[in-house]
Coordinates of C-alpha atoms and ligand atoms in Angstrom, one line a residue:
X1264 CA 56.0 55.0 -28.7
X1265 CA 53.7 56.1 -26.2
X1266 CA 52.5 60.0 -26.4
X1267 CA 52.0 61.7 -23.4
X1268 CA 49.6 64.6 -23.0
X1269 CA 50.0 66.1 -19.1
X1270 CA 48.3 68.7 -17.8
X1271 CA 48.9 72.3 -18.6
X1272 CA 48.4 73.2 -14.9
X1273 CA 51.0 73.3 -11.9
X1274 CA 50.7 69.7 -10.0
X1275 CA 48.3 70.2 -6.7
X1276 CA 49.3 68.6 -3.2
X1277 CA 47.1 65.6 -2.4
X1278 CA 46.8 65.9 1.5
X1279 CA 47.2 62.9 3.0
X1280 CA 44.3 62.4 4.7
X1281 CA 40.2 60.7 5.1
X1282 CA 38.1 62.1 2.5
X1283 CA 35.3 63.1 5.6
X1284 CA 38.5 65.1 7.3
X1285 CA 39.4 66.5 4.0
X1286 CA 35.9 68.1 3.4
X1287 CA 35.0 69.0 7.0
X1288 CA 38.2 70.9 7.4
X1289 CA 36.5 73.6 7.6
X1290 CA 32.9 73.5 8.4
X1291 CA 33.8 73.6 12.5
X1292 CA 34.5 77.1 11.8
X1293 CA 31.9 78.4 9.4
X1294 CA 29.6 77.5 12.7
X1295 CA 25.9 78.9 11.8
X1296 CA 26.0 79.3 7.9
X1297 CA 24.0 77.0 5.7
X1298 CA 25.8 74.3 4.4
X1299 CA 22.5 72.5 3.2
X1300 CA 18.9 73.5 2.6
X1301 CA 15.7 71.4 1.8
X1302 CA 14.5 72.9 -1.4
X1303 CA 10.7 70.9 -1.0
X1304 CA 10.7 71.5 2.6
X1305 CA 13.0 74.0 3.9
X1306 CA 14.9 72.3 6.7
X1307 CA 18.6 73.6 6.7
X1308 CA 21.7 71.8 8.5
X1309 CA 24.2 74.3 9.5
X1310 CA 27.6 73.3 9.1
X1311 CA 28.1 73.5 12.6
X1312 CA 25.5 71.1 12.6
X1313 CA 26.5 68.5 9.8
X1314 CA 29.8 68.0 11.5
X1315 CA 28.2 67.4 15.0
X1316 CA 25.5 64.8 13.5
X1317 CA 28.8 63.3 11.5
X1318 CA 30.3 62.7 14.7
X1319 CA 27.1 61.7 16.3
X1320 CA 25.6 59.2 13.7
X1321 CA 29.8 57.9 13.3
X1322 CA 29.8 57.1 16.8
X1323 CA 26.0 55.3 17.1
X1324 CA 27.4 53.5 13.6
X1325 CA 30.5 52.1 15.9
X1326 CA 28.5 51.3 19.1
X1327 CA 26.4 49.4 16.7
X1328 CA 29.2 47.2 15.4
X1329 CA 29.7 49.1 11.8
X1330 CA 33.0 50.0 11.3
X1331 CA 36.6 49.3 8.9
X1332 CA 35.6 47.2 5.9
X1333 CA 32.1 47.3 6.3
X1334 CA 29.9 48.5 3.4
X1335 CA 26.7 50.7 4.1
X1336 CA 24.4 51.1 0.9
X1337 CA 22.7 54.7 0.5
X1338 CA 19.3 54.8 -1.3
X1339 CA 18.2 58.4 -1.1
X1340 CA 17.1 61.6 -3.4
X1341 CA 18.8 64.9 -2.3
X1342 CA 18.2 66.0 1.0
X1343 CA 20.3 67.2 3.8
X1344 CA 20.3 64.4 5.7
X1345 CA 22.2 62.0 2.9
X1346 CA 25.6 64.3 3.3
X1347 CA 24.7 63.5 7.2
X1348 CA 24.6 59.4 6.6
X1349 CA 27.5 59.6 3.5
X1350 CA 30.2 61.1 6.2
X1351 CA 28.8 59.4 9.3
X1352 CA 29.8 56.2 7.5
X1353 CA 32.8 57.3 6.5
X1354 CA 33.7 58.8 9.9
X1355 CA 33.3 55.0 11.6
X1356 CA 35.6 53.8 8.9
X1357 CA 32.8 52.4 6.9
X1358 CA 32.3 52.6 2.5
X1359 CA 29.3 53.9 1.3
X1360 CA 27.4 52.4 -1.8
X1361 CA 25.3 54.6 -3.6
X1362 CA 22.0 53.4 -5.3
X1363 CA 19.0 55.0 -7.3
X1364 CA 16.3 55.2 -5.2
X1365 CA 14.2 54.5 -8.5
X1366 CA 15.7 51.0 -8.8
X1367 CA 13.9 47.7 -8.7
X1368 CA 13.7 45.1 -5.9
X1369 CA 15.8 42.7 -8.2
X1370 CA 18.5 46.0 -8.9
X1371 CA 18.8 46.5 -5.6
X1372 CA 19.3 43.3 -3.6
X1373 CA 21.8 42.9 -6.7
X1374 CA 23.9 45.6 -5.8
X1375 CA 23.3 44.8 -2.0
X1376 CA 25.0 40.8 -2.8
X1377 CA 27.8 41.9 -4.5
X1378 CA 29.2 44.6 -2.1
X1379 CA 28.3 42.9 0.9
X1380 CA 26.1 45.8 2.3
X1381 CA 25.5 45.2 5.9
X1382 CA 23.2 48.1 6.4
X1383 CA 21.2 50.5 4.8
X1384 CA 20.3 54.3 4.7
X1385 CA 17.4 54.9 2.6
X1386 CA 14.6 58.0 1.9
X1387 CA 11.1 56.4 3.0
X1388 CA 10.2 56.4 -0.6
X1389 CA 13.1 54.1 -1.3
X1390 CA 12.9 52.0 1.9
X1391 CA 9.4 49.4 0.8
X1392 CA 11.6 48.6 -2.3
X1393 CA 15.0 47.9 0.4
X1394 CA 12.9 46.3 2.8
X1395 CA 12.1 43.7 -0.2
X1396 CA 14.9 43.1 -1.3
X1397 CA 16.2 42.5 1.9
X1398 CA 13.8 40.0 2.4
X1399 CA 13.9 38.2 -0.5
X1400 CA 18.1 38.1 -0.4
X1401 CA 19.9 40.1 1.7
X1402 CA 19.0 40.6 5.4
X1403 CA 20.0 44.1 6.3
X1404 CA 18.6 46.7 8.7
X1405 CA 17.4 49.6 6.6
X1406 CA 17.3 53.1 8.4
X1407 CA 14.8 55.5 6.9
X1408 CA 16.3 58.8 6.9
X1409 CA 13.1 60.8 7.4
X1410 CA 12.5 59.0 10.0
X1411 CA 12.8 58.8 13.9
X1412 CA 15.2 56.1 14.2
X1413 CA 17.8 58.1 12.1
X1414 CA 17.4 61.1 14.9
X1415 CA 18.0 58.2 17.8
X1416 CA 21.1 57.0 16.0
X1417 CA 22.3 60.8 16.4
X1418 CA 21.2 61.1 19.7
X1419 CA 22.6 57.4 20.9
X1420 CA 26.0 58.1 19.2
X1421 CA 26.0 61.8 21.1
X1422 CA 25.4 60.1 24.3
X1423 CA 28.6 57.3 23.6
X1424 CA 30.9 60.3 22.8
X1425 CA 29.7 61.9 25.9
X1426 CA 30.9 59.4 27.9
X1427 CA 34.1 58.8 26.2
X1428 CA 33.9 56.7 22.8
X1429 CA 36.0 57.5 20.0
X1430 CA 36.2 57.7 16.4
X1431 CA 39.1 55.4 14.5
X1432 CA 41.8 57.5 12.6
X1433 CA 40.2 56.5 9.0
X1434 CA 43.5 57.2 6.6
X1435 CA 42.9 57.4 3.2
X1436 CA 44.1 54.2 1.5
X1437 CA 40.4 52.4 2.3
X1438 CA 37.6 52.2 -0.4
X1439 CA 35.4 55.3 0.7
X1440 CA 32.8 55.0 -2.1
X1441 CA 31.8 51.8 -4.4
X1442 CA 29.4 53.1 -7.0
X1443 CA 28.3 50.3 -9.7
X1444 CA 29.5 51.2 -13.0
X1445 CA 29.6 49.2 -16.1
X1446 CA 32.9 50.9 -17.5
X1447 CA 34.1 49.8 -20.8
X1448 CA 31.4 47.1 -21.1
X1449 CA 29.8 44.6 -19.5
X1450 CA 27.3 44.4 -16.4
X1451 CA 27.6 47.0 -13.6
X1452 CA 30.6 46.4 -11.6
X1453 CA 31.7 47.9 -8.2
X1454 CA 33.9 51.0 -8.5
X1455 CA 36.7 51.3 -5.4
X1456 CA 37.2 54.4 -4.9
X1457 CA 39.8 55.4 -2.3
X1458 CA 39.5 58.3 0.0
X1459 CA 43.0 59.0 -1.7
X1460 CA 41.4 59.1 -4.9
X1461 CA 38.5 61.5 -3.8
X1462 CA 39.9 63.6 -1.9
X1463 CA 42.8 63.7 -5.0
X1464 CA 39.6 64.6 -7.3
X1465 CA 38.6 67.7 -5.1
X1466 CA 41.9 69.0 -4.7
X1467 CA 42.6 68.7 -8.4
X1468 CA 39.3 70.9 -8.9
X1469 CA 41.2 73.4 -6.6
X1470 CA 42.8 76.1 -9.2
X1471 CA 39.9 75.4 -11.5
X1472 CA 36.3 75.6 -10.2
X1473 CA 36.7 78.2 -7.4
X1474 CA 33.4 77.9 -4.9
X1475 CA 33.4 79.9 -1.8
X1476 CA 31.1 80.5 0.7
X1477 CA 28.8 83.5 -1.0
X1478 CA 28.0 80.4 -3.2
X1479 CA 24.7 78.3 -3.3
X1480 CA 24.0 75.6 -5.7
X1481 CA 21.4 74.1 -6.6
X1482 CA 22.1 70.0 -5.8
X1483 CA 19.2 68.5 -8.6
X1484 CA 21.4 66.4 -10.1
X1485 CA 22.1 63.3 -7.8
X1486 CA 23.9 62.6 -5.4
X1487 CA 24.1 58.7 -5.8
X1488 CA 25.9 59.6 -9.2
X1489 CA 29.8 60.6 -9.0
X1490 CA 29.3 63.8 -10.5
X1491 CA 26.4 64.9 -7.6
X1492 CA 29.1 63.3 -5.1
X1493 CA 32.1 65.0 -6.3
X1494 CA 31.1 67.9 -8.0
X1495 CA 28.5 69.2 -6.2
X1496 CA 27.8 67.3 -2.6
X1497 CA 31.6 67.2 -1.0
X1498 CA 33.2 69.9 -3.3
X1499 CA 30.5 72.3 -2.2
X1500 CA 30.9 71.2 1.6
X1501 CA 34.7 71.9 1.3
X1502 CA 34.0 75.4 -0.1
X1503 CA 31.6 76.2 2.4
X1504 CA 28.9 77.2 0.1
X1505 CA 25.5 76.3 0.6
X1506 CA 23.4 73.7 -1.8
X1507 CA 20.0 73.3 -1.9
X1508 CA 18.6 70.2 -2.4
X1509 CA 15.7 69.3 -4.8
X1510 CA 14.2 65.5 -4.4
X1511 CA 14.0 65.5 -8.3
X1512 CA 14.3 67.4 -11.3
X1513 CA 11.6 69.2 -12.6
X1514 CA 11.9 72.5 -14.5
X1515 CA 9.9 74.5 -12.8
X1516 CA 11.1 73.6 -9.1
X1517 CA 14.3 74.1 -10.3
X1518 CA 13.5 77.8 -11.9
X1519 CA 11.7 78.6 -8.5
X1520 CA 14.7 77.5 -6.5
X1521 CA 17.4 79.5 -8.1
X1522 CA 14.9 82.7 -7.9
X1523 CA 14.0 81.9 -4.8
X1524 CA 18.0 80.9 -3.1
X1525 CA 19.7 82.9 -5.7
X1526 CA 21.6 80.4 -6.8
X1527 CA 24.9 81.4 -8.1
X1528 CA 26.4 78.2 -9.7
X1529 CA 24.8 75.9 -12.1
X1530 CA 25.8 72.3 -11.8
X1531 CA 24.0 71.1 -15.1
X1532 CA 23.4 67.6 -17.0
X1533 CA 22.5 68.0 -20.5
X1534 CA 18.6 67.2 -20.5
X1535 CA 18.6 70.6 -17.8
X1536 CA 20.1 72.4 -20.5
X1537 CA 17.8 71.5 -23.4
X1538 CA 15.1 72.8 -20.5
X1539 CA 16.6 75.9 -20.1
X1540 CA 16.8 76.5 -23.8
X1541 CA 13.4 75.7 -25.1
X1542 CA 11.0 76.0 -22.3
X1543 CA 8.7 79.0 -22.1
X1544 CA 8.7 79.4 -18.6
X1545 CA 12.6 80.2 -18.3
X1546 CA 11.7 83.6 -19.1
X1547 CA 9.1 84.0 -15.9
X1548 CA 11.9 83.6 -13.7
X1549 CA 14.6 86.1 -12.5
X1550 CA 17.9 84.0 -13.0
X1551 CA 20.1 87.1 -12.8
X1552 CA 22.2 85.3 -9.8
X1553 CA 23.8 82.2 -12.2
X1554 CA 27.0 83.6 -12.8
X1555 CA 28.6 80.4 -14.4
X1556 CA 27.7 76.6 -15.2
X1557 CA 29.0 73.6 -15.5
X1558 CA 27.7 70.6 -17.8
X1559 CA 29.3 66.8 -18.0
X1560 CA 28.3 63.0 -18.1
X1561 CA 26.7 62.9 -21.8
X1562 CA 27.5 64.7 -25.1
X1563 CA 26.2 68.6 -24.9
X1564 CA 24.8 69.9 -28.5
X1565 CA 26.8 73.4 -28.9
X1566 CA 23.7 75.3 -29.9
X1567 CA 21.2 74.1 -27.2
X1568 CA 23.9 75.3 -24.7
X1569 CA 24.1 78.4 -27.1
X1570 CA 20.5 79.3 -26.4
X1571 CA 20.3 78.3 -22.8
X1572 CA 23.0 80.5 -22.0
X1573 CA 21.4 83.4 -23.9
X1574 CA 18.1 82.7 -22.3
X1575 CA 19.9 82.4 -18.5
X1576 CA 22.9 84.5 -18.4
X1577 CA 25.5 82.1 -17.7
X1578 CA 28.1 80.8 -19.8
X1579 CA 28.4 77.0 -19.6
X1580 CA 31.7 74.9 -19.3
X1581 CA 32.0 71.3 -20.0
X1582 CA 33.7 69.1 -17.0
X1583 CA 34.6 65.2 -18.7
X1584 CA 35.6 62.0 -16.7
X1585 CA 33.7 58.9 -15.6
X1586 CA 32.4 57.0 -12.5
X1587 CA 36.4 55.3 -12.7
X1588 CA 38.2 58.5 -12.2
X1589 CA 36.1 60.1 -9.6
X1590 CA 35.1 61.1 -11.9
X1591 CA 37.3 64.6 -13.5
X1592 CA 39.8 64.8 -16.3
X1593 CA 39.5 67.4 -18.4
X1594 CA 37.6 70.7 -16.9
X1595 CA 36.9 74.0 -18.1
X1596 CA 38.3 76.4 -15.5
X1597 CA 36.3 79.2 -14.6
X1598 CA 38.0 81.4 -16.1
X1599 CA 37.7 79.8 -19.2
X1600 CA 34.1 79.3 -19.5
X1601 CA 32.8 81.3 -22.2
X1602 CA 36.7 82.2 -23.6
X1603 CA 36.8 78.2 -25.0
X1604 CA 34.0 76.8 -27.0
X1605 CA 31.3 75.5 -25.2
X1606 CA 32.1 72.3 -27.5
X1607 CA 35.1 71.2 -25.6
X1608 CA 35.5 69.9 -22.4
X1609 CA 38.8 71.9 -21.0
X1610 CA 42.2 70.8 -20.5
X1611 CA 43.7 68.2 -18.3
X1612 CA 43.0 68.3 -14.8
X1613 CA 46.2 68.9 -12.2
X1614 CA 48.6 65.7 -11.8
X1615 CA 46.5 63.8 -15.0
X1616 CA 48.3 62.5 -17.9
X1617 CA 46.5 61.0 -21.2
X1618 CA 47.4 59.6 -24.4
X1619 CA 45.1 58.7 -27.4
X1620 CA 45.4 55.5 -28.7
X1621 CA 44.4 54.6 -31.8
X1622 CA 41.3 51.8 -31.4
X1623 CA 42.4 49.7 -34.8
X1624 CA 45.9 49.8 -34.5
X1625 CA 46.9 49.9 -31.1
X1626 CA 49.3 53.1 -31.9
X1627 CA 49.4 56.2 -30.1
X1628 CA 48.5 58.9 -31.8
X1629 CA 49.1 62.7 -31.7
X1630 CA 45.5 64.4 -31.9
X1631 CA 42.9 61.6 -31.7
X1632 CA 42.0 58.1 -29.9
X1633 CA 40.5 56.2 -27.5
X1634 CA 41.7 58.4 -24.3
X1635 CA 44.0 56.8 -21.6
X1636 CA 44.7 58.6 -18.4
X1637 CA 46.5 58.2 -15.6
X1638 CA 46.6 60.2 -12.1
X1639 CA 45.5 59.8 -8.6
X1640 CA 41.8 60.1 -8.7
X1641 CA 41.7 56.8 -10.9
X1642 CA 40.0 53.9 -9.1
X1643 CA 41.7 51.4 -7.2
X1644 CA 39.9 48.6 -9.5
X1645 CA 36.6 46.8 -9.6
X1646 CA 35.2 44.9 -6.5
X1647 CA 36.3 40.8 -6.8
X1648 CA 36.7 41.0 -10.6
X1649 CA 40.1 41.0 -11.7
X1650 CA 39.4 40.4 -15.1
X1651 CA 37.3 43.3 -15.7
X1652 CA 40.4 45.3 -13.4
X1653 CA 42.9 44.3 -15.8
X1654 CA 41.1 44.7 -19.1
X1655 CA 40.1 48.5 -17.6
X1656 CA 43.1 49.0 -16.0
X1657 CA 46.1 48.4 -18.1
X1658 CA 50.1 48.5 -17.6
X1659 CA 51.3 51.1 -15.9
X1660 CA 47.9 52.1 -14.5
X1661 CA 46.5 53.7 -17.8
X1662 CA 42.8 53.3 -17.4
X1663 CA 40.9 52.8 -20.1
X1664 CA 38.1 55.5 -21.0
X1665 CA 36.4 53.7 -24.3
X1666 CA 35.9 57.4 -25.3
X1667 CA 37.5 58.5 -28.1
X1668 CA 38.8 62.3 -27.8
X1669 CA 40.5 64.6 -29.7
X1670 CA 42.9 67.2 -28.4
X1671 CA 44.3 70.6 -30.0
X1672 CA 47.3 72.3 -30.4
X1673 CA 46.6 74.4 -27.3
X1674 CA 46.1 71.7 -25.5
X1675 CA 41.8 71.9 -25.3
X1676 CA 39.7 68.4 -25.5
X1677 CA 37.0 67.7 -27.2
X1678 CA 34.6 64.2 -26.9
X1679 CA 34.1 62.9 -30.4
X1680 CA 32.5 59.9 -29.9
X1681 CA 31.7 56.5 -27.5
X1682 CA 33.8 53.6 -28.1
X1683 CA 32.5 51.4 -25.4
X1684 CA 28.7 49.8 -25.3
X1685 CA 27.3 52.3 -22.8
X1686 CA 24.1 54.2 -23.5
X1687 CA 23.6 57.4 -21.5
X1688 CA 20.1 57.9 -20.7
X1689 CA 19.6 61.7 -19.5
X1690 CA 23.4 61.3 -18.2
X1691 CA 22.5 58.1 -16.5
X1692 CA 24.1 55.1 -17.8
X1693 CA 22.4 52.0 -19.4
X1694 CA 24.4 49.1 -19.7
X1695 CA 23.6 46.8 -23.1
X1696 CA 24.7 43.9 -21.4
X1697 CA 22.5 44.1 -18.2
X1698 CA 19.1 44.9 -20.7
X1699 CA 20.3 41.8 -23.0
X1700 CA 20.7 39.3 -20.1
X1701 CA 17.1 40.4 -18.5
X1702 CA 15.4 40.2 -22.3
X1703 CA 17.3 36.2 -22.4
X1704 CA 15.1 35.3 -19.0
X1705 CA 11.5 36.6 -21.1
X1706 CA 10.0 33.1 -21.9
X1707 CA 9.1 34.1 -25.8
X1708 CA 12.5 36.0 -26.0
X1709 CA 15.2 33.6 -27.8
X1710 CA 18.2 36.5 -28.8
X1711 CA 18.4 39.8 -28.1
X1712 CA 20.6 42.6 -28.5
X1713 CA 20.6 46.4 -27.3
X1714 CA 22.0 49.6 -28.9
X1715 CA 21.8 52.9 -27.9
X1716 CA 19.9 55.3 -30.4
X1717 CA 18.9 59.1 -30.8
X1718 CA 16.4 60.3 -28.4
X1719 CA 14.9 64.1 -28.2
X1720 CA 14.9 64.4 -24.3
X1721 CA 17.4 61.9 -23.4
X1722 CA 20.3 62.1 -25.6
X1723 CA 19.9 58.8 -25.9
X1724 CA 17.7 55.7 -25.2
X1725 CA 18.1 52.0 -25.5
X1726 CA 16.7 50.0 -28.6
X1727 CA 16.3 46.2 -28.4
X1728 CA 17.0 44.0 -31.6
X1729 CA 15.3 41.1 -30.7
X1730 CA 14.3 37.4 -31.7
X1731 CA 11.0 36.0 -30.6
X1732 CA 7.5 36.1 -30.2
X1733 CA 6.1 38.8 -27.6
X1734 CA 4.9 41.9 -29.0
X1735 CA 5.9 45.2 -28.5
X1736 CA 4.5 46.5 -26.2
X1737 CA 4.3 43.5 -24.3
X1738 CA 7.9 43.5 -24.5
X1739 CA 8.5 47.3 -23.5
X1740 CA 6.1 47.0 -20.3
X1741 CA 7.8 43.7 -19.1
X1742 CA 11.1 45.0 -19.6
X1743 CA 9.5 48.5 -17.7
X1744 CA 8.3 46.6 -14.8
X1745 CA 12.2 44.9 -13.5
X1746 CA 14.5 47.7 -14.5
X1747 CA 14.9 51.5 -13.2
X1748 CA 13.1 54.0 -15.4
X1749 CA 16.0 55.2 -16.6
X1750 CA 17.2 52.1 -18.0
X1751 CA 13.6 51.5 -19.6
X1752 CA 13.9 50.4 -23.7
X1753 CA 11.9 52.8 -25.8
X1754 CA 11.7 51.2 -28.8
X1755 CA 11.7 47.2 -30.5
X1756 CA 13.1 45.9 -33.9
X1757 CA 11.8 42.3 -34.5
X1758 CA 14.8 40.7 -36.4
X1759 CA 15.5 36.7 -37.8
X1760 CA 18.6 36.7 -36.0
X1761 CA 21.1 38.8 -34.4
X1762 CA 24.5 39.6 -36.4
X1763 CA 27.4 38.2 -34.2
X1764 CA 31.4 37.7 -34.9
X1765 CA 32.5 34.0 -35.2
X1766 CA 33.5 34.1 -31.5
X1767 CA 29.4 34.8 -30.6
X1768 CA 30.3 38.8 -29.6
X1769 CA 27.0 41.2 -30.6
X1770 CA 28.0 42.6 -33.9
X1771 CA 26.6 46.1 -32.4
X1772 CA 28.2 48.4 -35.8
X1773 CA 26.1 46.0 -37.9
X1774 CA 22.7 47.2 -36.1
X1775 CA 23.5 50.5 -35.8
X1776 CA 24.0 50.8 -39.3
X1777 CA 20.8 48.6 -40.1
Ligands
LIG2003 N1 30.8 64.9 -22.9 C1 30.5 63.7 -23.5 C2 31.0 65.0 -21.6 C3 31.0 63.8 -20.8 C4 30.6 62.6 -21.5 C5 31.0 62.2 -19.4 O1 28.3 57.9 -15.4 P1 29.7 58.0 -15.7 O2 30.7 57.0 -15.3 O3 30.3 59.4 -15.2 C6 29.9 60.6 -15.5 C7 30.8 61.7 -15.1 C8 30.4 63.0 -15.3 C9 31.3 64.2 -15.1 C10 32.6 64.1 -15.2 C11 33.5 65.2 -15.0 C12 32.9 66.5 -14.6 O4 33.6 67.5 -14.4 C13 31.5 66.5 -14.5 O5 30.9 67.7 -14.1 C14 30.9 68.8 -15.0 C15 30.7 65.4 -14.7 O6 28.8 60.8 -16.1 O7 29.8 58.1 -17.3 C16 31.0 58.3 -18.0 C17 30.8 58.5 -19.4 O8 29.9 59.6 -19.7 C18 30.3 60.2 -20.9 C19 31.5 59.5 -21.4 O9 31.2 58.5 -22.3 C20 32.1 58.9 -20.2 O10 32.9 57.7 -20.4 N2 30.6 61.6 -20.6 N3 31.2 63.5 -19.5 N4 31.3 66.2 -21.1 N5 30.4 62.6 -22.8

């Protein structure tokens, strides 16, 4: 019999409408205040501004034949102008695809293949790695964001709403976002997630995480990942707080930053946190203005986040979900943060049921289990690959989290451990699969396998058990050289052969007990 866990909170109203309309509601009105600031250089978009340029760049996007069911990558760091090309895209009807900046040539015109991008958005210190992959598969135009073009896109669009073009009525049962995801296992695979589903995700945020506009943040984490695009670029927009961008993390732009924009709100990944605890320099800065935190997408040791809130002042609260649901299910609500343990990751979200079923038997079970959840900010399903849809997505639209949780009496979560194959790197995830099938194409490679192990400032990092004759650091530099840095290996085992079941599947259990 299946056990149902639902929500503790009162259901929230999921307004039917485009994700872009949704999140601009209100930014016509809020006029001249910030809605997002240039940490490195100080430009600021108003959000009088953003929703103009939206308009704008929407319109030049149309007039240039992008429109309903066309996908537009986006290769950036944080800076204003990615909020500017993420709803301009939307606003013509378009779905964005988010991508690392930091990936390779061969990552990228990947990604680019298998969602069709027609056209790019990229930082200039993404766009020589587009540019090649565009040339060696995938002929796109690439706009550089920095860049003049990206102003005449405004400015053309501007002129062809002056004299009378329109924007389509976008709805909100299109795919607004495809993010690559490798889900339960497997090779990266294209998340669809509706506008429904996003804009379901912000309103079930609503009661919860309560942003208004006396609020900065600080936007380090990425935008190209769900939690950036959720959490802290759109959720933030709706509030009408300001964020700050930063290009990338590093400690002590992040420590100037909140000094510097008082930054009320910290959106945090669990490397920050480890920072915050341990390094020296925390104590140089004034971060009197952090009134609260949030932490999510890898496991968060209870007495690092112990010291880093001594250290800063703010209590942190655990948000849990993946790239599939948009990504929240469980949250600590504000109120909450510091009251629960900072071990647990909350309750329920609004409208989200779960149940925990038992991995070896198939059972539910009352208290622990691989999680299945259920509500409207789950995905639609994975781009042309119905098999991995229906092994993720199961009957009655349970989707699948490969995490097993564990839930009290009261109703409070808690993350006990990964069921599925995916190592998270710094929060980032590293699919096995994708490492084992680039170690197969090395010429002195015969079998490999990859397995997530401890790592001091990563969480985790990716081992490779592997068969063959390179040496190590051959191996590790090779493997360095096609592959995003996060996704690097750190460390080699040389092995005879590589334990698999009778049906050839990596026996993974066997090597991480080895
Ligand atoms: N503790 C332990 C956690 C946790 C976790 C995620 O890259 P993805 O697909 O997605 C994310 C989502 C991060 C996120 C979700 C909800 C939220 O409120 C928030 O902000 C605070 C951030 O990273 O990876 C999904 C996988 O990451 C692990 C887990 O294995 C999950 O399936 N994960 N959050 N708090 N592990």
């Amino acid at each position: 019999m299946a056990r149902i866990h639902r929500s503790p909170y009162p259901p929230v109203d999921v307004p039917d409408v485009s994700l872009g309309e949704y999140v601009l509601a209100g930014a016509d009105a809020r006029g001249r205040h910030p809605a997002l600031i240039d940490g490195a250089t100080g430009e600021e978009i108003s959000f009088g501004d953003l929703v103009d340029q939206v308009r704008s760049l929407a319109a030049g996007l149309l007039a240039s034949g992008i429109g309903r069911g066309d996908v537009v990558a986006l290769v950036s760091h944080n800076q204003p102008r990615y909020a500017v090309a993420f709803h301009a895209v939307l606003a013509a009807g378009a779905t964005v695809t988010p991508m690392s900046p930091l990936a390779t040539e061969e990552e990228m015109a990947r990604q680019l293949r298998a969602s069709g991008a027609v056209l790019a958005f990229a930082s200039a210190a993404a766009a020589p790695t587009l540019h090649g992959a565009a040339r060696s598969s995938v002929p796109l135009d690439v706009v550089v964001l920095e860049e003049a073009a990206f102003d005449e896109s405004v400015a053309d669009g501007e002129r062809a709403l002056a004299t009378g073009a329109r924007l389509p009525r976008v709805g909100n049962d299109g795919v607004a976002l495809l993010p690559y995801s490798s889900g339960t296992g497997g090779t990266p695979k294209g998340v669809m997630l509706t506008h429904r589903n996003l804009v379901a995700a912000l309103a079930q945020h609503a009661p919860l995480y309560r942003l208004t506009n006396d609020d900065v943040c600080a936007a380090v984490l990425p935008y190209y990942h769900i939690y950036g695009t959720t959490m802290i670029l759109n959720y933030a927009l709706r509030a009408g707080a300001t964020q700050v961008t930063l290009p990338r993390f590093d400690l002590s732009g992040y420590l100037g930053l909140v000094e510097r924009h008082r930054v009320s709100r910290g959106h945090f990944a669990p490397p920050l946190v480890l920072a915050l605890a341990n390094a020296p320099e925390v104590d140089a800065h004034d971060l009197s203005s952090l009134r609260l935190a949030m932490c999510g997408a890898a496991p968060l040791d209870v007495a690092v986040a112990a010291r880093a809130t001594a250290r800063t002042g703010a209590p942190i609260g655990q948000g849990y979900g993946m790239t599939e649901a948009s990504p929240g299910l469980t949250f600590v609500a504000d109120e909450e943060v510091g009251v629960l343990s900072s071990g647990c990751v909350g309750r329920l979200v609004p409208n989200t049921e779960a149940r925990l079923v038992d991995p070896a038997t198939g059972e539910d079970s009352e208290s622990e289990g691989e999680m299945w959840a259920r509500g409207p900010q789950v995905m639609a399903g994975y781009l042309g690959n119905p098999t991995a849809t229906a092994e993720t997505l199961v009957e009655d639209g349970w989707l699948r989290t490969g995490d097993i949780l564990r839930v009290d009496a009261d109703g409070v979560w808690w993350v006990v451990d990964r069921l599925k194959e995916l190592i998270k790197y710094k929060g980032y995830q590293v699919a096995p699969a994708e490492l084992e099938a680039l170690l197969l194409t090395h010429p002195d490679v015969e079998d490999a396998a990859v397995i997530g192990v401890p790592h001091a400032e990563g969480g985790e990092a990716p081992k490779a058990f592997v068969v063959g004759t390179p040496t190590e650091a051959e191996l590790l530099s090779w493997v360095a050289e096609r592959v995003a840095p996060y996704k690097r290996i750190r460390a080699v085992e040389f092995v005879d052969t590589i334990p698999k079941s009778p049906a050839g599947k990596i026996l993974r259990r066997v090597l991480r007990n080895s």
